[in-house]
mmCIF file of C-alpha atoms and ligand atoms in Angstrom:
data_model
loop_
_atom_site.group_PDB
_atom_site.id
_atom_site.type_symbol
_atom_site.label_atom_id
_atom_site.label_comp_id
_atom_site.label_asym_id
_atom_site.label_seq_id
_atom_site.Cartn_x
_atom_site.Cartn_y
_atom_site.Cartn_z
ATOM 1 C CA UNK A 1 5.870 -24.882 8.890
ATOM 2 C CA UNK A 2 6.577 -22.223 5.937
ATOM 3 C CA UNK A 3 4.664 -23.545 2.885
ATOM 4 C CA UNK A 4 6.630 -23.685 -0.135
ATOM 5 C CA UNK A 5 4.844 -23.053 -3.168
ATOM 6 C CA UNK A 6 6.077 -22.657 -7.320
ATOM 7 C CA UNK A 7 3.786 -20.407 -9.380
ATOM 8 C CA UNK A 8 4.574 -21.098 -12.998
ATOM 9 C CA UNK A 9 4.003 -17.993 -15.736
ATOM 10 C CA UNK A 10 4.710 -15.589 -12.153
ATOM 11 C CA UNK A 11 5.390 -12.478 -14.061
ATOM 12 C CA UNK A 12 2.511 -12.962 -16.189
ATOM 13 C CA UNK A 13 -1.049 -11.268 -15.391
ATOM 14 C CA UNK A 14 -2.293 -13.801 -12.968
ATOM 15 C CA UNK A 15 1.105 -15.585 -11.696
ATOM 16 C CA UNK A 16 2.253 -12.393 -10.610
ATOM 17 C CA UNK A 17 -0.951 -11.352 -8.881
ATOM 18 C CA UNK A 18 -0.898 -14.646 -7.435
ATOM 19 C CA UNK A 19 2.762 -14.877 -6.564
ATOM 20 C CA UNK A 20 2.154 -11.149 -4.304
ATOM 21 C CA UNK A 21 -0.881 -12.648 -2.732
ATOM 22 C CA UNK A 22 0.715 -15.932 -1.420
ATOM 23 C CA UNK A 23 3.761 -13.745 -0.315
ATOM 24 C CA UNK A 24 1.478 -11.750 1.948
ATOM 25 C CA UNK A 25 0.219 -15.218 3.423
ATOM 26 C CA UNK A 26 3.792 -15.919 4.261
ATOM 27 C CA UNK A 27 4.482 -18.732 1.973
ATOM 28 C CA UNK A 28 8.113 -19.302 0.706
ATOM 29 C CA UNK A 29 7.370 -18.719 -3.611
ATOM 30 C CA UNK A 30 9.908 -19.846 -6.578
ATOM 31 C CA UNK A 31 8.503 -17.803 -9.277
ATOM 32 C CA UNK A 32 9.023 -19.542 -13.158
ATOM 33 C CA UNK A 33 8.481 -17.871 -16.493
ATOM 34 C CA UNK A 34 9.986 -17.956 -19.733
ATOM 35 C CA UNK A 35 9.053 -14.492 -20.332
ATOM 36 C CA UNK A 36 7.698 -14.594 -23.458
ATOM 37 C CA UNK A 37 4.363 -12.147 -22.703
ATOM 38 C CA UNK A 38 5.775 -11.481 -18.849
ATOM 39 C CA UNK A 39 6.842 -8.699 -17.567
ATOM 40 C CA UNK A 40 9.178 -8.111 -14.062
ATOM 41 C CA UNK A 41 7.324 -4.818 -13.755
ATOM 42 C CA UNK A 42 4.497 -6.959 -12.288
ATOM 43 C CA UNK A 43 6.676 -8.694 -9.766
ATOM 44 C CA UNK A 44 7.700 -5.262 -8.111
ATOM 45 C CA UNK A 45 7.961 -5.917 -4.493
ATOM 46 C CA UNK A 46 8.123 -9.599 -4.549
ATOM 47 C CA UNK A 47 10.876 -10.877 -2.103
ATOM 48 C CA UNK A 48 11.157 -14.330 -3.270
ATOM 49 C CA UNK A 49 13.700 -16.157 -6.254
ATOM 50 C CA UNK A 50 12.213 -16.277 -9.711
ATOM 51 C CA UNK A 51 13.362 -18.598 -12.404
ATOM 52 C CA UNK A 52 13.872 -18.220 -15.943
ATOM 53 C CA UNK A 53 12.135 -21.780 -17.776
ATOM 54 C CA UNK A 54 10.144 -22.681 -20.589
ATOM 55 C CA UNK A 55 8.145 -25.108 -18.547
ATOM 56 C CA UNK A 56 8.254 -27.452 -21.772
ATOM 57 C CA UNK A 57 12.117 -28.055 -21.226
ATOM 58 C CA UNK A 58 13.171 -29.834 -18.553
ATOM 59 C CA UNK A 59 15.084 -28.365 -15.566
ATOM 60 C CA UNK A 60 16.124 -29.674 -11.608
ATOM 61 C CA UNK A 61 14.953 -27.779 -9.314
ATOM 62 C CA UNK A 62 17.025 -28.338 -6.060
ATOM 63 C CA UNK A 63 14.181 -27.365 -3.453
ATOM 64 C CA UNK A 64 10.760 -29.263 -2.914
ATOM 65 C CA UNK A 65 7.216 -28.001 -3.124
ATOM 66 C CA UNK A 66 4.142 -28.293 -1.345
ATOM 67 C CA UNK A 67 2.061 -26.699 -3.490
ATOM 68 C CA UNK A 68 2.295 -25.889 -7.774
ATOM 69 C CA UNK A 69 0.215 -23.768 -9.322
ATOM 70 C CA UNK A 70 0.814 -23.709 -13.133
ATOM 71 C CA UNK A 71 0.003 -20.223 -14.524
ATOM 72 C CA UNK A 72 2.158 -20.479 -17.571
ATOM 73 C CA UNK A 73 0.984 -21.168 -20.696
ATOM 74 C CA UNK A 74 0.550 -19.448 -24.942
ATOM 75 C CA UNK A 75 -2.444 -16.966 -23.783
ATOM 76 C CA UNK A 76 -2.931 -15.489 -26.363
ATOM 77 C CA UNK A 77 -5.857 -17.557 -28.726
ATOM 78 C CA UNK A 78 -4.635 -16.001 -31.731
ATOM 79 C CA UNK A 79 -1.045 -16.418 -31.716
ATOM 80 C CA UNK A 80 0.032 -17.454 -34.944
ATOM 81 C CA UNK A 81 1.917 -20.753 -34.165
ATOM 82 C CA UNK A 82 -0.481 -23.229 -33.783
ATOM 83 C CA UNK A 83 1.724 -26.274 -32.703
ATOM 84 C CA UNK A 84 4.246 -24.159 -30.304
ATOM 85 C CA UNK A 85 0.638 -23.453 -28.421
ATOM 86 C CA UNK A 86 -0.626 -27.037 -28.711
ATOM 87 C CA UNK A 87 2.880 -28.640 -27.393
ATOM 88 C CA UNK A 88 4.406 -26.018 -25.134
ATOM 89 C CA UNK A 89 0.899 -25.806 -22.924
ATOM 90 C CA UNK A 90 0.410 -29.568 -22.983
ATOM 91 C CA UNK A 91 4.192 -30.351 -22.690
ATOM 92 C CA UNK A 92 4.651 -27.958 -19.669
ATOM 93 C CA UNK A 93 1.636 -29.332 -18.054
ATOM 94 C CA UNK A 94 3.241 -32.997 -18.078
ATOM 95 C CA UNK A 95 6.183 -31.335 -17.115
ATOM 96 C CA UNK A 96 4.247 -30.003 -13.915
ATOM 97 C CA UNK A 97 2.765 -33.296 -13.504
ATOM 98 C CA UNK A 98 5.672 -34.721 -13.190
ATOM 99 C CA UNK A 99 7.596 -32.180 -10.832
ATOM 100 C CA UNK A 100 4.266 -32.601 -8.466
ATOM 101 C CA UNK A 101 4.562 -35.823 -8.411
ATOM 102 C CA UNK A 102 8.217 -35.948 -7.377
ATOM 103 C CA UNK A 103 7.406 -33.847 -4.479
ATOM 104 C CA UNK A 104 4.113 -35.349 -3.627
ATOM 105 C CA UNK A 105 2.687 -31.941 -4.080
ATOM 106 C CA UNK A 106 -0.802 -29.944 -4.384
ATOM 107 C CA UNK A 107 -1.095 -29.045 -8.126
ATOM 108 C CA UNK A 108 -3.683 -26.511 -9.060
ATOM 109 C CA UNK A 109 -3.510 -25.503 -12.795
ATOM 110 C CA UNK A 110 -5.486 -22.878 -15.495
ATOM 111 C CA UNK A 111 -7.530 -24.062 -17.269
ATOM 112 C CA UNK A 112 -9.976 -21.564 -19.467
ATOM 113 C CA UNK A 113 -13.371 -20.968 -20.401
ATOM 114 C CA UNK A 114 -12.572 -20.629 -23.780
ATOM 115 C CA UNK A 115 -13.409 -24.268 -24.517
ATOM 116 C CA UNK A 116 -16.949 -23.938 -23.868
ATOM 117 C CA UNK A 117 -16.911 -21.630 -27.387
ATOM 118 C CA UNK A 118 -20.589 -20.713 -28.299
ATOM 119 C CA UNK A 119 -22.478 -23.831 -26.081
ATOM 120 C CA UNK A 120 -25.373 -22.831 -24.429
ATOM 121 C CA UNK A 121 -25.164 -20.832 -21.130
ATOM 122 C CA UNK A 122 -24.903 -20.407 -18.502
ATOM 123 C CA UNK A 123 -22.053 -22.850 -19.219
ATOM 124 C CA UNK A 124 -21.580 -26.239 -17.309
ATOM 125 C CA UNK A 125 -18.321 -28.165 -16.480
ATOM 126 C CA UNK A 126 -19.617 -31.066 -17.930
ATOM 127 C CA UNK A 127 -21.907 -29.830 -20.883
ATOM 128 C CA UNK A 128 -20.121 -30.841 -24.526
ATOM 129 C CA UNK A 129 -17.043 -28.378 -25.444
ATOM 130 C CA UNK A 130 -16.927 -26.586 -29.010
ATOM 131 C CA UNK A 131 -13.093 -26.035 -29.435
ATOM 132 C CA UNK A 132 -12.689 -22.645 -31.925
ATOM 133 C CA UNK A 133 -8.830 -22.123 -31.485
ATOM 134 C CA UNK A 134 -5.715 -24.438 -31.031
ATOM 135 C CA UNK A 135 -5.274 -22.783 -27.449
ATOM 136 C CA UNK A 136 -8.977 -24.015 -26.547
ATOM 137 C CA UNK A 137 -7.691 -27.808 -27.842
ATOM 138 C CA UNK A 138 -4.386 -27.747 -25.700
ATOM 139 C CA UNK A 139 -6.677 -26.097 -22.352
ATOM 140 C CA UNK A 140 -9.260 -29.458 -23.074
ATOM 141 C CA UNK A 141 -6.190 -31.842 -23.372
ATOM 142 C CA UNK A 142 -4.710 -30.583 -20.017
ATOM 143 C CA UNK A 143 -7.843 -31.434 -18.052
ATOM 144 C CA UNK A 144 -8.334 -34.755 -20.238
ATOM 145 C CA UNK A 145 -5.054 -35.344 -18.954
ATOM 146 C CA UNK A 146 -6.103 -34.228 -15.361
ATOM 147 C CA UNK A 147 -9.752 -36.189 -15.503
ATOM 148 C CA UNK A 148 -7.518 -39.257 -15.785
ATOM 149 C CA UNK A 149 -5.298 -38.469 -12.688
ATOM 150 C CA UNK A 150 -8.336 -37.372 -10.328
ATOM 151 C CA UNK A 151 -8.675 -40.506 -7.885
ATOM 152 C CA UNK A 152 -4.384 -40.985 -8.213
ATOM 153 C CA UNK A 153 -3.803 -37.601 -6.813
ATOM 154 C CA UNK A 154 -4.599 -33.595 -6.165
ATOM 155 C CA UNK A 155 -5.000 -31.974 -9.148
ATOM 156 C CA UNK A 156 -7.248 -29.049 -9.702
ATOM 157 C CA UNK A 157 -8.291 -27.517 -12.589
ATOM 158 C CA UNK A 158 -9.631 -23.717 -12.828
ATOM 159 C CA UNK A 159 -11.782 -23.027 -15.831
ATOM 160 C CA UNK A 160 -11.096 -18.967 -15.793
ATOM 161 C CA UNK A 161 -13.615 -16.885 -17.799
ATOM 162 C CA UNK A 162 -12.587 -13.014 -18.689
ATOM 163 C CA UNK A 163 -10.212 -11.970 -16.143
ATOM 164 C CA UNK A 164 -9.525 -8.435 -15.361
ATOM 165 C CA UNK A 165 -7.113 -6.400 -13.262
ATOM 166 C CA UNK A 166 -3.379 -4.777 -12.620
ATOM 167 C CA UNK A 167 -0.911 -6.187 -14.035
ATOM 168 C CA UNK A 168 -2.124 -7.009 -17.481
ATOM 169 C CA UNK A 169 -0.987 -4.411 -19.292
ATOM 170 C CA UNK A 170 1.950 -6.551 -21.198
ATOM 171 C CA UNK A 171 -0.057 -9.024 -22.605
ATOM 172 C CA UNK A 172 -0.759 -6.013 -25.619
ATOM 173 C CA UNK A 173 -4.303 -6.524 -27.785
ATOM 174 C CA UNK A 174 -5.064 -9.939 -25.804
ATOM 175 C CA UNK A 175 -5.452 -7.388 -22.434
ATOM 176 C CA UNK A 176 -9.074 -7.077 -21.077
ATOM 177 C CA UNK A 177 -11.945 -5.382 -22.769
ATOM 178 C CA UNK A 178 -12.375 -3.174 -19.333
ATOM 179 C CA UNK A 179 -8.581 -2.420 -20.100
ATOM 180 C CA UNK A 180 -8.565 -1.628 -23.608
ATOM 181 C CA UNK A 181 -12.024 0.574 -23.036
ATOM 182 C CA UNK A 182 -10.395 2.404 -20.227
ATOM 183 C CA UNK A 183 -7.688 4.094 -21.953
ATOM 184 C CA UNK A 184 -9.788 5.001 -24.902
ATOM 185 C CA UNK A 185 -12.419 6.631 -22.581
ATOM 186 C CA UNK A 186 -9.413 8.285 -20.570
ATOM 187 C CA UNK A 187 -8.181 10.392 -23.745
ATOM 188 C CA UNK A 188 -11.581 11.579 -24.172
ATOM 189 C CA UNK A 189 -11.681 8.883 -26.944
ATOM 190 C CA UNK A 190 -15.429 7.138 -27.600
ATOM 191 C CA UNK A 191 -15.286 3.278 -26.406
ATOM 192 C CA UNK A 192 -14.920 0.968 -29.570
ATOM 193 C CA UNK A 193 -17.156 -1.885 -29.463
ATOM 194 C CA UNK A 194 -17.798 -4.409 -31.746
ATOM 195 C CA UNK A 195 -21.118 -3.944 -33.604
ATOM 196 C CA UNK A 196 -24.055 -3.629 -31.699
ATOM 197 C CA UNK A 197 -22.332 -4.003 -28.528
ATOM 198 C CA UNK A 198 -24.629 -7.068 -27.883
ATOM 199 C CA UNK A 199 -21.709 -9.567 -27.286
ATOM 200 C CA UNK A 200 -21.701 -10.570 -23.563
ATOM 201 C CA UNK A 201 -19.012 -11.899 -21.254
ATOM 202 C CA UNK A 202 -18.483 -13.122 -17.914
ATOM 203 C CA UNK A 203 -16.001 -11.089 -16.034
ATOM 204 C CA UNK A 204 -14.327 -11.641 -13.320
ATOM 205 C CA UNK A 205 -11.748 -9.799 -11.689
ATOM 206 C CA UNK A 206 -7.840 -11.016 -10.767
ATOM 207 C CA UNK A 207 -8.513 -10.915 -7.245
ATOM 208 C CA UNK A 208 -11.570 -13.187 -7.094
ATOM 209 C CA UNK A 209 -8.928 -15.533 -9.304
ATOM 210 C CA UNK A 210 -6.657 -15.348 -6.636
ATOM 211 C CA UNK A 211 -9.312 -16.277 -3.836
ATOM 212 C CA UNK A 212 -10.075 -19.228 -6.415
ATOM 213 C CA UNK A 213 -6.278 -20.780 -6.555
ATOM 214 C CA UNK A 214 -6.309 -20.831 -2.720
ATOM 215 C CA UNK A 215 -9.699 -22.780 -2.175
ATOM 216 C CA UNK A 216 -8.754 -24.875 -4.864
ATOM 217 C CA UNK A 217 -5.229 -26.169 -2.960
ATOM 218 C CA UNK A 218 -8.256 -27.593 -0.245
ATOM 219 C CA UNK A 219 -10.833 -28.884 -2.775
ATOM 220 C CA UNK A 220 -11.681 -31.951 -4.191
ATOM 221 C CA UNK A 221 -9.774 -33.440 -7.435
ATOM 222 C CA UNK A 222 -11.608 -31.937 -10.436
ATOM 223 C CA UNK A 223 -12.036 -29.217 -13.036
ATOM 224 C CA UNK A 224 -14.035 -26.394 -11.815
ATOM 225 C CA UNK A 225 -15.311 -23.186 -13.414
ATOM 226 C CA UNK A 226 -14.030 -19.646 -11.975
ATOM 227 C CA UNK A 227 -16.610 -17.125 -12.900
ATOM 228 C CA UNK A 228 -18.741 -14.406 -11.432
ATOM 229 C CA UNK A 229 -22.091 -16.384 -13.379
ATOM 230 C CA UNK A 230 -22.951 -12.855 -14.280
ATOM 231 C CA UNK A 231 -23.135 -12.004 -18.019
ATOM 232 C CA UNK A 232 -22.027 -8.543 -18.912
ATOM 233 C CA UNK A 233 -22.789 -7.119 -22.540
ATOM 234 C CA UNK A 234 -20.322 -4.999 -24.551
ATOM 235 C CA UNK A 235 -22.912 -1.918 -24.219
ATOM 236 C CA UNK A 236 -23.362 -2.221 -20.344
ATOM 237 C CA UNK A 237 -19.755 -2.658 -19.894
ATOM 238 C CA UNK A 238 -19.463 0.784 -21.344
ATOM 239 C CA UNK A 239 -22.153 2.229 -18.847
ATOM 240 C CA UNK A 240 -20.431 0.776 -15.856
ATOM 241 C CA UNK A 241 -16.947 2.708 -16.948
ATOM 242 C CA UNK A 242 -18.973 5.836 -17.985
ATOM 243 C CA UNK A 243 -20.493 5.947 -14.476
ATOM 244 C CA UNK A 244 -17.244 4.998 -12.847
ATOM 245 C CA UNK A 245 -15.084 7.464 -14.905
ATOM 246 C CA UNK A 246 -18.083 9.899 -14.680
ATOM 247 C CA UNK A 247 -18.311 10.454 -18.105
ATOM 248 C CA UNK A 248 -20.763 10.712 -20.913
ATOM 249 C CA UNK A 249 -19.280 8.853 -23.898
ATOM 250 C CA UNK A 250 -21.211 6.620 -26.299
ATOM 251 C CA UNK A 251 -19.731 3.954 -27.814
ATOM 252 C CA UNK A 252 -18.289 3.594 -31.253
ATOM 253 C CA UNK A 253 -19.451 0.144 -33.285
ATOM 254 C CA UNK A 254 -17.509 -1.190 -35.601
ATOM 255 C CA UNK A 255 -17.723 -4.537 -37.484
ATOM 256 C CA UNK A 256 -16.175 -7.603 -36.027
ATOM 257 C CA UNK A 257 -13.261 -8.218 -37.225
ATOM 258 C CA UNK A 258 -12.366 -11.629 -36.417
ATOM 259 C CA UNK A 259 -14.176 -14.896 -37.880
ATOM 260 C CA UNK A 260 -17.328 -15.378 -36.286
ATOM 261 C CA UNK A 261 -16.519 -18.986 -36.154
ATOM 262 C CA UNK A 262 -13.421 -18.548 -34.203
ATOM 263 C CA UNK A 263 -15.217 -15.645 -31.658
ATOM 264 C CA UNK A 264 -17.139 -16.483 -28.637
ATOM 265 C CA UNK A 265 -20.224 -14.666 -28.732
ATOM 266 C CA UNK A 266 -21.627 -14.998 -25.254
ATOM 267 C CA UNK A 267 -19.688 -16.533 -21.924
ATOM 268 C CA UNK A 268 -21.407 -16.547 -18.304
ATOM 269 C CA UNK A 269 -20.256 -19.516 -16.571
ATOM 270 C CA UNK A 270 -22.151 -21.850 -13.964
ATOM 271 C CA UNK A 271 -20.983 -21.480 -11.347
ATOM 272 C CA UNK A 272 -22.668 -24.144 -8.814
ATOM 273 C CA UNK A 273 -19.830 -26.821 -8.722
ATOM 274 C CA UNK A 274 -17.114 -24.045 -7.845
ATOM 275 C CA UNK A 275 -19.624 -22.967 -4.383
ATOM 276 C CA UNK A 276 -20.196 -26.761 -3.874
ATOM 277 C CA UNK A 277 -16.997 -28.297 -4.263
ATOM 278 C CA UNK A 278 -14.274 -25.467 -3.712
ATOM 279 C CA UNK A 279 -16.578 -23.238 -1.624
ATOM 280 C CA UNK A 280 -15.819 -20.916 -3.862
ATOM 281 C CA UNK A 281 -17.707 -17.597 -4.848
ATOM 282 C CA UNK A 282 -16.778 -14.811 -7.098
ATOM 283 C CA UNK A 283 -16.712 -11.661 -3.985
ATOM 284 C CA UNK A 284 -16.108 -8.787 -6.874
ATOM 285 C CA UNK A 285 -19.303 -7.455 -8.033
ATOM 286 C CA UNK A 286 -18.324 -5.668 -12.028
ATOM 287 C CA UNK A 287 -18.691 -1.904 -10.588
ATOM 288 C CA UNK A 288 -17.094 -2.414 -7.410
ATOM 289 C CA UNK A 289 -14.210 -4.286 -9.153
ATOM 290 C CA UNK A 290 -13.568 -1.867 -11.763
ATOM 291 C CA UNK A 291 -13.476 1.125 -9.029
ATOM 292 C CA UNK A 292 -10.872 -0.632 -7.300
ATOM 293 C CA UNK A 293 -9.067 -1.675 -10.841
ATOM 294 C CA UNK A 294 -8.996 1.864 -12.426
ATOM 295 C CA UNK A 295 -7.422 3.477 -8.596
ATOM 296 C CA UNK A 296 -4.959 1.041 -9.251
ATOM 297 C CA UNK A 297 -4.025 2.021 -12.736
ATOM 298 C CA UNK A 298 -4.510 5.598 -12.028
ATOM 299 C CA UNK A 299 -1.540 5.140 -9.122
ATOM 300 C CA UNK A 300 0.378 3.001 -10.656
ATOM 301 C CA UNK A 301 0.473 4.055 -14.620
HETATM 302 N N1 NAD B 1 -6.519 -13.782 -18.446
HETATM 303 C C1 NAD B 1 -7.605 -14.486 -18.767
HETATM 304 O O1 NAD B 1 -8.696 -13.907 -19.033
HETATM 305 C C2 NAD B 1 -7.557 -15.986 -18.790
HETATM 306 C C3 NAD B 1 -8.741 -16.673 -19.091
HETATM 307 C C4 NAD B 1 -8.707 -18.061 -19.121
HETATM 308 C C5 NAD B 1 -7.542 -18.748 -18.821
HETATM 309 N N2 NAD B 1 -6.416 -18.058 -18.553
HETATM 310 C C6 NAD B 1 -5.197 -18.846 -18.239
HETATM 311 O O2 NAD B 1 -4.594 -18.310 -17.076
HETATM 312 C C7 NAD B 1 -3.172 -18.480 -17.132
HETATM 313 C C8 NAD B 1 -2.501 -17.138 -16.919
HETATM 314 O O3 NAD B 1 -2.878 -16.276 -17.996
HETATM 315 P P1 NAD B 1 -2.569 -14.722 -17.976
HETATM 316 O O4 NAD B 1 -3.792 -14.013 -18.362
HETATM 317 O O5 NAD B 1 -1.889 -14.387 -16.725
HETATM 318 O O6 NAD B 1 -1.587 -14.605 -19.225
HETATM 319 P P2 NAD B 1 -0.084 -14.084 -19.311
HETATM 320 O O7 NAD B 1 0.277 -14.230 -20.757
HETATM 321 O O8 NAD B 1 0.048 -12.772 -18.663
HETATM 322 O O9 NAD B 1 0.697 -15.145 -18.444
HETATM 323 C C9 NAD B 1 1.252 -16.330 -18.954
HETATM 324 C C10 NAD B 1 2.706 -16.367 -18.537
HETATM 325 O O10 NAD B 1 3.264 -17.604 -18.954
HETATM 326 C C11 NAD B 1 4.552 -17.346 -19.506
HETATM 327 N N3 NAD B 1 4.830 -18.463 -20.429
HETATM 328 C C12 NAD B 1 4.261 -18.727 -21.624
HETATM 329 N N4 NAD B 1 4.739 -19.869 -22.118
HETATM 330 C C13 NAD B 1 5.630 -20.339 -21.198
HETATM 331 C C14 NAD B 1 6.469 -21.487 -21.146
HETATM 332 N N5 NAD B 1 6.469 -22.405 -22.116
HETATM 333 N N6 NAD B 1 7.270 -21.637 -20.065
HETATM 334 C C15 NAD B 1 7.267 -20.718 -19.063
HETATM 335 N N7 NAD B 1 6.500 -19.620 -19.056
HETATM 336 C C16 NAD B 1 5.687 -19.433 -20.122
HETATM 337 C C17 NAD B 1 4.447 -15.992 -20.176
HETATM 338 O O11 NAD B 1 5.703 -15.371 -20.339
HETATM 339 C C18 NAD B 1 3.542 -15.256 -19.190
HETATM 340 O O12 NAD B 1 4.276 -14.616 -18.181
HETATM 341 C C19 NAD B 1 -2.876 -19.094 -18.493
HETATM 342 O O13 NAD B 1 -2.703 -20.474 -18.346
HETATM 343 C C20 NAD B 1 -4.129 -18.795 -19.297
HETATM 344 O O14 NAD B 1 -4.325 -19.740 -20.319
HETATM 345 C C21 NAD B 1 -6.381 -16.697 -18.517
#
């Protein structure tokens, strides 16, 4: 039996890389978005319908799914309308909620790492959350929401920490460091850094993400982090692309320019409950993943 499966935000960075991948597996995919940071560029090649939606509206769909993973969501943790973030990510998530639970469907959801703000590390699912932005408060009031549905039916949230990989390159300023640092080095350009380059963050690349959504549709009900549990500083980051690029530039500091308050200084995210209850583990070691990312961009830029 062809599984039918809805990936919400599908011609965002992840939906879309998530919308090819299930493809490939042969499932039948509805791809939504409202395209507001989207772009059909990144669904090139994908066979099935898409949808235009803001996932906070309500719409019929006509078919039934087995499986939803919501995607969609304000990404960006600076945008500058705090309650279209708060209500369109919580709204769309009761939306989902509801559309799952008309089809008795599988719902597997983003969640972020960005709620964790500057608690200790590595970070734990269940260690106390510092909220810094209005799109960390909406991200903790989806799995609130989600804790209190967890013996009444599937739902699985994925706490993602810094993703990485093609099809990002629409989402602007809010793209990944390794991005951003990339195209700098590429012109001959020194990396800009923050200063001293001491920041560190767990990254983890799109296709690990991917790997994560599918274990999740067989795991347990809960809210699990998606990480590599690796911590990667600003300054080794830029080693890593110098030896992948096979160049020799050092990086440019500059002062931070974003409220320290609001900035998360240091991510690297337990990963124990993600190998115990998903059987999940991150496969994409930083060096190996970045080869693979920058052939991508190379071919397809
Ligand atoms: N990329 C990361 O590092 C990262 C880290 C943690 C969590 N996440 C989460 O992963 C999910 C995917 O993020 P992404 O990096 O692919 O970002 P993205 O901005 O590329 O994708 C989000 C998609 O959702 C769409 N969208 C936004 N609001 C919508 C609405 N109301 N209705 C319908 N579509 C809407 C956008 O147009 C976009 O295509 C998001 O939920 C995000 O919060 C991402």
């Amino acid at each position: 039996m062809v599984i039918k499966s809805l990936v919400t935000g599908g011609a965002g960075f992840v939906g879309s890389n998530l919308a090819l991948a299930l493809e490939k597996l042969g499932h039948q995919v509805v791809v939504t978005d409202n395209f507001q940071s989207a772009d059909m560029k990144n669904l090139e090649g994908f066979q099935g319908e898409v949808v235009s939606w803001d996932v906070s509206l309500p719409h019929s769909f006509s078919q039934k799914f087995d499986i939803v993973f919501h995607q969609a969501a304000i990404t960006d943790p600076r945008y500058p309308n705090d309650e279209e973030t708060y209500s369109k990510n919580v709204e769309g998530f009761k939306r989902m909620i509801e559309l799952a639970d008309r089809d008795g469907a599988k719902l597997v959801y983003a969640s972020t790492a960005g709620l964790y703000g500057n608690g200790s590390v590595p970070m734990k699912e269940s260690q106390e959350k510092q909220i810094l932005t209005v799109y960390g408060r909406s991200k903790l009031k989806m799995d609130e929401i989600a804790e209190s549905l967890f013996s009444k039916r599937h739902i699985v949230g994925l706490r993602y920490f810094n993703v990485f990989g093609p099809r990002e390159a629409h989402k602007g300023r809010p793209a990944s460091m390794i991005y951003h640092l990339y195209h700098q080095m590429k012109l001959g350009k020194r990396p800009r850094i923050f200063n001293w380059g001491e920041q560190i963050r767990d990254f983890i690349y799109v296709k690990d993400i991917v790997t994560a959504n599918l274990r999740a549709v067989e795991a347990v009900s809960g809210v699990y982090n998606v990480a590599t549990g690796v911590g990667t500083s600003f300054n080794e980051l830029v080693k890593v692309l110098n030896e992948v690029m096979k160049t020799q530039l050092e990086p440019e500091y500059f002062p931070m320019p974003y409220d320290a308050k609001t900035y998360q200084s240091n991510t690297q995210g337990d990963t124990h409950w993600a190998e115990e209850k998903m059987g999940f583990k991150a496969q994409w070691e930083l060096k190996k993943a970045i080869q693979d990312y920058l052939k991508w961009l190379q071919e397809n830029e």
